[in-house]
């Protein structure tokens, strides 16, 4: 066996992962570098579940959604074994060396990049590609899967228009994104939404009701309201801010952990906000309201052409970096280019919708309400 590189996909699946595996595998094969695929994310590396990938594996997968390698959210240092969580970092390092890997390709989002950095610190050569339908990874314009998910959510919003208008209803459509509102913002604008609610712009229910009643007075008897999973009221946002400040000022690790638990609890209480907003709006406007939760539909199906192209560009550049022996970077999409950025600059950071985002402001200026004024 000659030069060999490991590959895994971790975190939630995203359309376009197979296109990326295919691109990197085919480009490496040109240089006779083997690709060893680990199953189900970091779990495969921890328990040595793997198989060699060759050109026959890559055949026909460009258009397939999901990931041929399988995925999981399991972390190297907190791997579920029976009912316990075990630190499997040692086993991972051992398996990496056992297969005489030159490096490991990790395709993933925020959690994957944190795990990748941990493994780098154990001496593993890691290279990553950005994948998340949430588009919340730092240091890259976009990520594999975001375009497809935006298309799916946009088509759903398109379809909801006719039924909302036939029944003179408010329809709230819940879109994925616990922390970042990119998917809701992009699909909301593309789908012609009337109100858009994202975590970065806390809402006051009275402004949402006002925007809907204003439309009603203008003769538009229905409204479409995309709501990000993590959308929050100004009251909830104030509670989050307070806890985040307390965490930053925490005296020790124990105190910080206790506040993390409170943050998780607040997160849990806030989920389901879409249903509550719907009930509040019925009471405040006197209009009928319905909720559609898109859920995992947004991650399913075939990747869009844009995601196939992005995955192919990133995959081929990733292979080039491996051929040159350059690791420790995420292959990032910047403008029309693929730029390697240090994994340290990505891990643990979130890319949120900034207040001065061009599309956010275009939406505001075209009359879309964000429920904040
Ligand atoms: O991380 C991407 C994401 O799709 C989020 O938008 C969503 O909140 C979450 O995954 C759902 O995770 P799971 O598939 O584990 O339910």
Coordinates of C-alpha atoms and ligand atoms in Angstrom, one line a residue:
X1 CA 0.0 0.0 0.0
X2 CA 1.4 3.5 -1.0
X3 CA 0.4 6.9 0.4
X4 CA -2.9 6.8 2.3
X5 CA -5.3 9.4 3.6
X6 CA -8.3 8.9 5.9
X7 CA -11.6 10.6 5.3
X8 CA -14.8 11.0 7.4
X9 CA -18.0 13.0 7.5
X10 CA -19.3 14.2 10.9
X11 CA -22.2 16.2 12.3
X12 CA -25.6 16.5 10.5
X13 CA -25.5 15.3 6.9
X14 CA -25.6 17.9 4.1
X15 CA -26.4 17.5 0.4
X16 CA -23.1 17.6 -1.5
X17 CA -21.0 15.5 0.9
X18 CA -20.7 12.7 -1.6
X19 CA -19.7 15.1 -4.4
X20 CA -16.9 16.3 -2.1
X21 CA -15.8 12.7 -1.3
X22 CA -15.8 11.9 -5.0
X23 CA -13.8 15.0 -6.0
X24 CA -11.1 14.6 -3.4
X25 CA -10.9 10.8 -4.0
X26 CA -10.7 11.1 -7.8
X27 CA -8.0 13.9 -7.6
X28 CA -5.9 11.8 -5.1
X29 CA -6.2 8.7 -7.3
X30 CA -4.5 10.6 -10.1
X31 CA -1.4 10.6 -7.8
X32 CA -1.9 7.0 -6.6
X33 CA -2.9 8.2 -3.1
X34 CA -5.4 5.8 -1.5
X35 CA -8.4 7.0 0.5
X36 CA -9.6 5.1 3.5
X37 CA -13.2 6.0 4.5
X38 CA -14.1 5.9 8.2
X39 CA -17.8 5.1 8.9
X40 CA -20.2 7.3 11.0
X41 CA -18.0 10.2 11.8
X42 CA -15.3 10.1 14.5
X43 CA -16.9 6.9 15.7
X44 CA -15.4 5.0 12.7
X45 CA -11.9 6.2 13.6
X46 CA -12.4 5.3 17.3
X47 CA -13.7 1.8 16.6
X48 CA -11.7 1.2 13.4
X49 CA -14.8 0.9 11.1
X50 CA -13.4 1.6 7.7
X51 CA -13.0 0.6 4.0
X52 CA -10.9 1.6 1.1
X53 CA -12.6 3.9 -1.4
X54 CA -11.7 3.6 -5.1
X55 CA -13.1 4.8 -8.4
X56 CA -15.9 2.3 -8.4
X57 CA -17.0 3.7 -5.0
X58 CA -17.1 7.2 -6.5
X59 CA -19.2 6.2 -9.5
X60 CA -22.8 7.5 -9.4
X61 CA -22.5 9.4 -6.1
X62 CA -22.2 12.9 -7.4
X63 CA -25.9 13.4 -7.3
X64 CA -26.7 11.4 -4.2
X65 CA -27.7 13.2 -1.0
X66 CA -26.6 12.2 2.5
X67 CA -23.1 10.6 2.9
X68 CA -21.9 7.2 1.7
X69 CA -19.7 7.1 4.8
X70 CA -22.5 7.7 7.3
X71 CA -22.2 10.3 10.0
X72 CA -22.7 11.0 13.7
X73 CA -22.4 13.9 16.1
X74 CA -20.1 11.8 18.4
X75 CA -17.0 13.6 19.7
X76 CA -13.6 11.9 20.0
X77 CA -13.4 12.8 23.7
X78 CA -17.0 12.0 24.6
X79 CA -17.9 8.9 22.6
X80 CA -21.0 7.0 23.7
X81 CA -20.2 3.4 24.7
X82 CA -23.2 1.6 26.2
X83 CA -24.7 4.1 28.6
X84 CA -21.4 5.9 29.3
X85 CA -19.3 8.6 27.5
X86 CA -15.7 7.6 27.0
X87 CA -12.7 9.6 25.9
X88 CA -11.6 7.7 22.7
X89 CA -8.9 10.1 21.7
X90 CA -6.1 7.5 22.4
X91 CA -7.8 4.9 20.3
X92 CA -8.3 7.4 17.5
X93 CA -4.6 8.3 17.5
X94 CA -3.7 4.6 17.6
X95 CA -5.9 3.7 14.6
X96 CA -4.6 6.6 12.6
X97 CA -1.1 5.4 13.0
X98 CA -2.1 1.7 12.6
X99 CA -3.3 2.5 9.1
X100 CA -0.1 4.7 8.5
X101 CA -2.2 7.6 7.4
X102 CA -0.5 10.7 6.1
X103 CA -3.5 12.7 7.1
X104 CA -7.2 12.8 7.8
X105 CA -9.9 14.7 5.9
X106 CA -12.8 15.8 8.0
X107 CA -16.0 17.1 6.4
X108 CA -18.1 18.9 8.9
X109 CA -19.5 22.0 10.6
X110 CA -18.8 23.7 13.9
X111 CA -18.6 20.6 16.2
X112 CA -16.4 18.8 13.7
X113 CA -13.9 21.6 13.5
X114 CA -13.6 21.7 17.3
X115 CA -12.9 17.9 17.3
X116 CA -10.5 18.3 14.4
X117 CA -8.5 20.9 16.3
X118 CA -8.3 18.6 19.4
X119 CA -6.9 15.8 17.1
X120 CA -4.5 18.2 15.5
X121 CA -3.2 18.9 19.0
X122 CA -2.6 15.1 19.4
X123 CA -0.2 15.3 16.4
X124 CA -2.6 14.2 13.6
X125 CA -2.4 15.9 10.2
X126 CA -5.9 17.2 9.6
X127 CA -7.5 19.0 6.7
X128 CA -11.2 20.0 6.5
X129 CA -13.9 21.1 4.2
X130 CA -16.9 23.2 5.4
X131 CA -20.2 21.5 5.5
X132 CA -23.4 22.8 7.1
X133 CA -26.8 23.7 5.9
X134 CA -26.8 26.5 8.5
X135 CA -23.9 28.3 6.8
X136 CA -22.7 29.4 10.3
X137 CA -19.0 28.3 9.9
X138 CA -16.5 31.1 10.3
X139 CA -13.9 32.1 7.6
X140 CA -15.9 30.8 4.6
X141 CA -18.5 32.6 2.5
X142 CA -20.6 29.4 2.2
X143 CA -20.6 25.7 3.1
X144 CA -21.5 22.5 1.3
X145 CA -25.3 21.9 1.6
X146 CA -26.4 25.5 2.3
X147 CA -27.5 26.2 -1.3
X148 CA -29.6 23.0 -1.6
X149 CA -31.3 23.7 1.8
X150 CA -32.0 27.2 0.7
X151 CA -33.6 25.9 -2.5
X152 CA -35.7 23.4 -0.5
X153 CA -36.9 26.0 2.0
X154 CA -37.6 28.5 -0.8
X155 CA -39.8 26.0 -2.7
X156 CA -41.7 25.2 0.5
X157 CA -42.4 28.9 1.1
X158 CA -43.5 29.2 -2.6
X159 CA -46.0 26.3 -2.1
X160 CA -47.3 27.8 1.2
X161 CA -48.3 31.0 -0.6
X162 CA -51.3 29.6 -2.5
X163 CA -52.8 27.8 0.5
X164 CA -52.2 30.8 2.8
X165 CA -53.9 33.2 0.4
X166 CA -56.8 30.8 -0.3
X167 CA -57.6 30.7 3.4
X168 CA -56.6 34.2 4.4
X169 CA -54.2 32.7 6.9
X170 CA -51.0 33.5 8.6
X171 CA -48.6 30.6 7.9
X172 CA -45.4 30.3 10.0
X173 CA -42.8 28.1 8.5
X174 CA -40.0 26.9 10.8
X175 CA -36.6 26.7 9.1
X176 CA -33.5 25.0 10.5
X177 CA -30.9 27.1 12.3
X178 CA -30.6 27.2 16.1
X179 CA -27.9 29.9 16.3
X180 CA -27.7 31.5 12.9
X181 CA -30.5 32.8 10.7
X182 CA -28.8 32.5 7.2
X183 CA -31.1 29.8 5.9
X184 CA -34.3 31.5 7.1
X185 CA -33.1 34.9 5.8
X186 CA -32.1 33.6 2.3
X187 CA -35.1 31.4 1.8
X188 CA -37.4 34.0 3.3
X189 CA -36.2 36.7 0.9
X190 CA -36.2 34.3 -2.1
X191 CA -39.7 33.0 -1.2
X192 CA -41.2 36.5 -0.8
X193 CA -41.9 36.3 2.9
X194 CA -43.7 39.1 4.7
X195 CA -42.0 38.8 8.2
X196 CA -38.7 36.9 8.8
X197 CA -37.6 35.9 12.3
X198 CA -34.0 35.0 13.0
X199 CA -32.0 34.6 16.2
X200 CA -29.8 37.5 15.5
X201 CA -32.7 40.0 15.5
X202 CA -34.8 39.4 18.6
X203 CA -38.5 40.1 18.0
X204 CA -41.3 41.9 19.9
X205 CA -44.6 40.1 19.1
X206 CA -46.4 43.4 18.9
X207 CA -44.4 44.5 15.9
X208 CA -45.1 41.2 14.1
X209 CA -48.8 41.6 14.7
X210 CA -48.6 45.2 13.5
X211 CA -46.9 44.2 10.3
X212 CA -49.5 41.6 9.6
X213 CA -52.5 43.9 10.4
X214 CA -50.9 46.6 8.2
X215 CA -50.9 44.1 5.3
X216 CA -54.4 43.2 6.0
X217 CA -55.5 46.9 5.8
X218 CA -53.8 47.1 2.4
X219 CA -56.0 44.2 1.2
X220 CA -53.4 41.4 1.6
X221 CA -55.3 39.0 3.8
X222 CA -52.5 36.4 4.2
X223 CA -49.0 36.5 5.5
X224 CA -46.0 34.1 5.3
X225 CA -43.6 34.2 8.2
X226 CA -40.4 32.0 8.1
X227 CA -39.1 31.5 11.6
X228 CA -35.6 30.2 12.4
X229 CA -35.5 27.4 15.0
X230 CA -33.5 29.7 17.3
X231 CA -35.6 32.8 16.8
X232 CA -36.1 34.5 20.2
X233 CA -38.1 37.4 21.7
X234 CA -36.4 40.4 23.2
X235 CA -37.1 39.1 26.7
X236 CA -35.5 35.7 26.0
X237 CA -32.5 37.5 24.2
X238 CA -32.0 39.6 27.4
X239 CA -31.9 36.4 29.5
X240 CA -29.3 34.8 27.1
X241 CA -27.2 38.0 27.2
X242 CA -27.2 38.0 31.0
X243 CA -26.1 34.4 31.2
X244 CA -23.4 34.8 28.6
X245 CA -22.0 37.8 30.5
X246 CA -22.1 35.7 33.8
X247 CA -20.3 32.9 32.0
X248 CA -17.6 35.2 30.7
X249 CA -17.0 36.5 34.3
X250 CA -17.3 33.0 36.0
X251 CA -14.6 32.5 38.7
X252 CA -13.8 28.9 37.8
X253 CA -14.6 26.0 35.5
X254 CA -17.4 24.7 37.8
X255 CA -19.2 28.0 37.9
X256 CA -18.9 28.3 34.1
X257 CA -20.3 24.8 33.7
X258 CA -23.3 25.6 35.9
X259 CA -24.1 28.6 33.7
X260 CA -23.7 26.5 30.6
X261 CA -26.4 24.2 32.0
X262 CA -28.7 27.2 32.5
X263 CA -28.0 28.3 28.9
X264 CA -28.9 24.8 27.6
X265 CA -32.1 24.9 29.7
X266 CA -33.0 28.3 28.2
X267 CA -32.3 27.0 24.8
X268 CA -34.7 24.0 25.5
X269 CA -37.4 26.3 26.8
X270 CA -37.1 28.5 23.7
X271 CA -37.5 25.6 21.3
X272 CA -41.1 25.4 20.2
X273 CA -41.3 29.2 19.9
X274 CA -42.9 28.9 16.5
X275 CA -46.0 27.4 17.9
X276 CA -46.2 29.9 20.7
X277 CA -45.8 32.8 18.2
X278 CA -48.6 31.3 16.1
X279 CA -51.0 31.2 19.1
X280 CA -50.1 34.8 20.1
X281 CA -50.6 36.1 16.6
X282 CA -54.1 34.5 16.4
X283 CA -55.0 36.2 19.6
X284 CA -53.5 39.6 18.6
X285 CA -54.7 39.7 15.0
X286 CA -58.0 37.7 15.0
X287 CA -56.6 35.8 12.0
X288 CA -56.2 32.1 11.6
X289 CA -52.7 30.9 11.9
X290 CA -51.0 27.6 11.0
X291 CA -47.4 26.2 11.4
X292 CA -45.3 24.1 9.0
X293 CA -42.1 22.7 10.4
X294 CA -39.7 21.8 7.5
X295 CA -37.4 19.8 9.7
X296 CA -35.0 17.3 8.0
X297 CA -36.6 17.7 4.6
X298 CA -34.2 20.6 4.4
X299 CA -31.2 18.2 4.6
X300 CA -32.6 15.5 2.3
X301 CA -32.6 14.9 -1.5
X302 CA -30.1 15.5 -4.3
X303 CA -27.6 18.4 -4.0
X304 CA -28.2 21.5 -6.1
X305 CA -25.9 22.2 -9.1
X306 CA -24.2 25.0 -7.0
X307 CA -23.5 22.6 -4.1
X308 CA -22.0 20.0 -6.5
X309 CA -19.8 22.6 -8.0
X310 CA -18.7 24.0 -4.6
X311 CA -18.0 20.4 -3.3
X312 CA -16.0 19.6 -6.5
X313 CA -13.9 22.8 -6.2
X314 CA -13.2 22.4 -2.5
X315 CA -12.5 18.6 -3.0
X316 CA -10.0 19.1 -5.8
X317 CA -8.2 21.9 -3.9
X318 CA -8.2 19.8 -0.8
X319 CA -6.5 17.0 -2.7
X320 CA -3.9 19.4 -4.1
X321 CA -3.1 20.6 -0.6
X322 CA -2.7 17.0 0.5
X323 CA -0.4 16.2 -2.4
X324 CA 1.8 19.2 -1.4
X325 CA 1.8 17.9 2.2
X326 CA -0.1 21.0 3.6
X327 CA -2.4 20.2 6.5
X328 CA -4.0 22.1 9.4
X329 CA -6.3 24.1 7.2
X330 CA -10.0 24.3 6.2
X331 CA -10.5 24.7 2.4
X332 CA -12.6 27.8 2.5
X333 CA -14.8 29.4 -0.3
X334 CA -13.9 33.0 -0.6
X335 CA -15.4 35.0 -3.5
X336 CA -14.6 32.8 -6.5
X337 CA -11.5 31.3 -4.9
X338 CA -10.7 28.4 -2.6
X339 CA -8.5 29.7 0.2
X340 CA -6.8 27.5 3.0
X341 CA -7.5 29.0 6.4
X342 CA -6.0 27.7 9.7
X343 CA -8.4 25.3 11.5
X344 CA -7.6 27.3 14.7
X345 CA -9.3 30.3 13.1
X346 CA -12.5 28.3 12.4
X347 CA -12.9 26.1 15.5
X348 CA -15.2 27.4 18.2
X349 CA -16.4 30.4 16.2
X350 CA -19.8 31.1 14.8
X351 CA -20.7 33.2 11.7
X352 CA -23.9 35.0 12.5
X353 CA -25.9 37.4 10.3
X354 CA -24.4 40.8 11.1
X355 CA -26.7 43.8 11.6
X356 CA -25.3 45.4 8.5
X357 CA -25.7 42.3 6.2
X358 CA -26.5 43.4 2.7
X359 CA -29.4 41.0 2.2
X360 CA -30.8 41.7 5.7
X361 CA -30.9 45.4 4.8
X362 CA -32.2 44.8 1.3
X363 CA -35.0 42.8 2.9
X364 CA -35.8 45.6 5.4
X365 CA -35.7 48.2 2.7
X366 CA -38.1 46.2 0.6
X367 CA -40.7 46.2 3.4
X368 CA -40.0 42.8 5.1
X369 CA -40.5 43.1 8.8
X370 CA -38.0 41.4 11.2
X371 CA -40.4 42.0 14.2
X372 CA -38.0 44.4 15.8
X373 CA -39.6 47.8 14.9
Ligands
LIG1 O1 -26.4 21.4 12.2 C1 -27.3 21.5 11.2 C2 -28.7 21.2 11.7 O2 -29.4 20.8 10.5 C3 -29.4 22.4 12.4 O3 -29.9 23.4 11.6 C4 -30.5 21.6 13.1 O4 -30.9 22.4 14.2 C5 -29.8 20.4 13.5 O5 -28.8 20.1 12.6 C6 -30.7 19.2 13.7 O6 -29.9 18.1 14.1 P1 -30.3 16.6 14.1 O7 -30.3 16.1 12.7 O8 -29.3 16.0 15.0 O9 -31.7 16.5 14.7

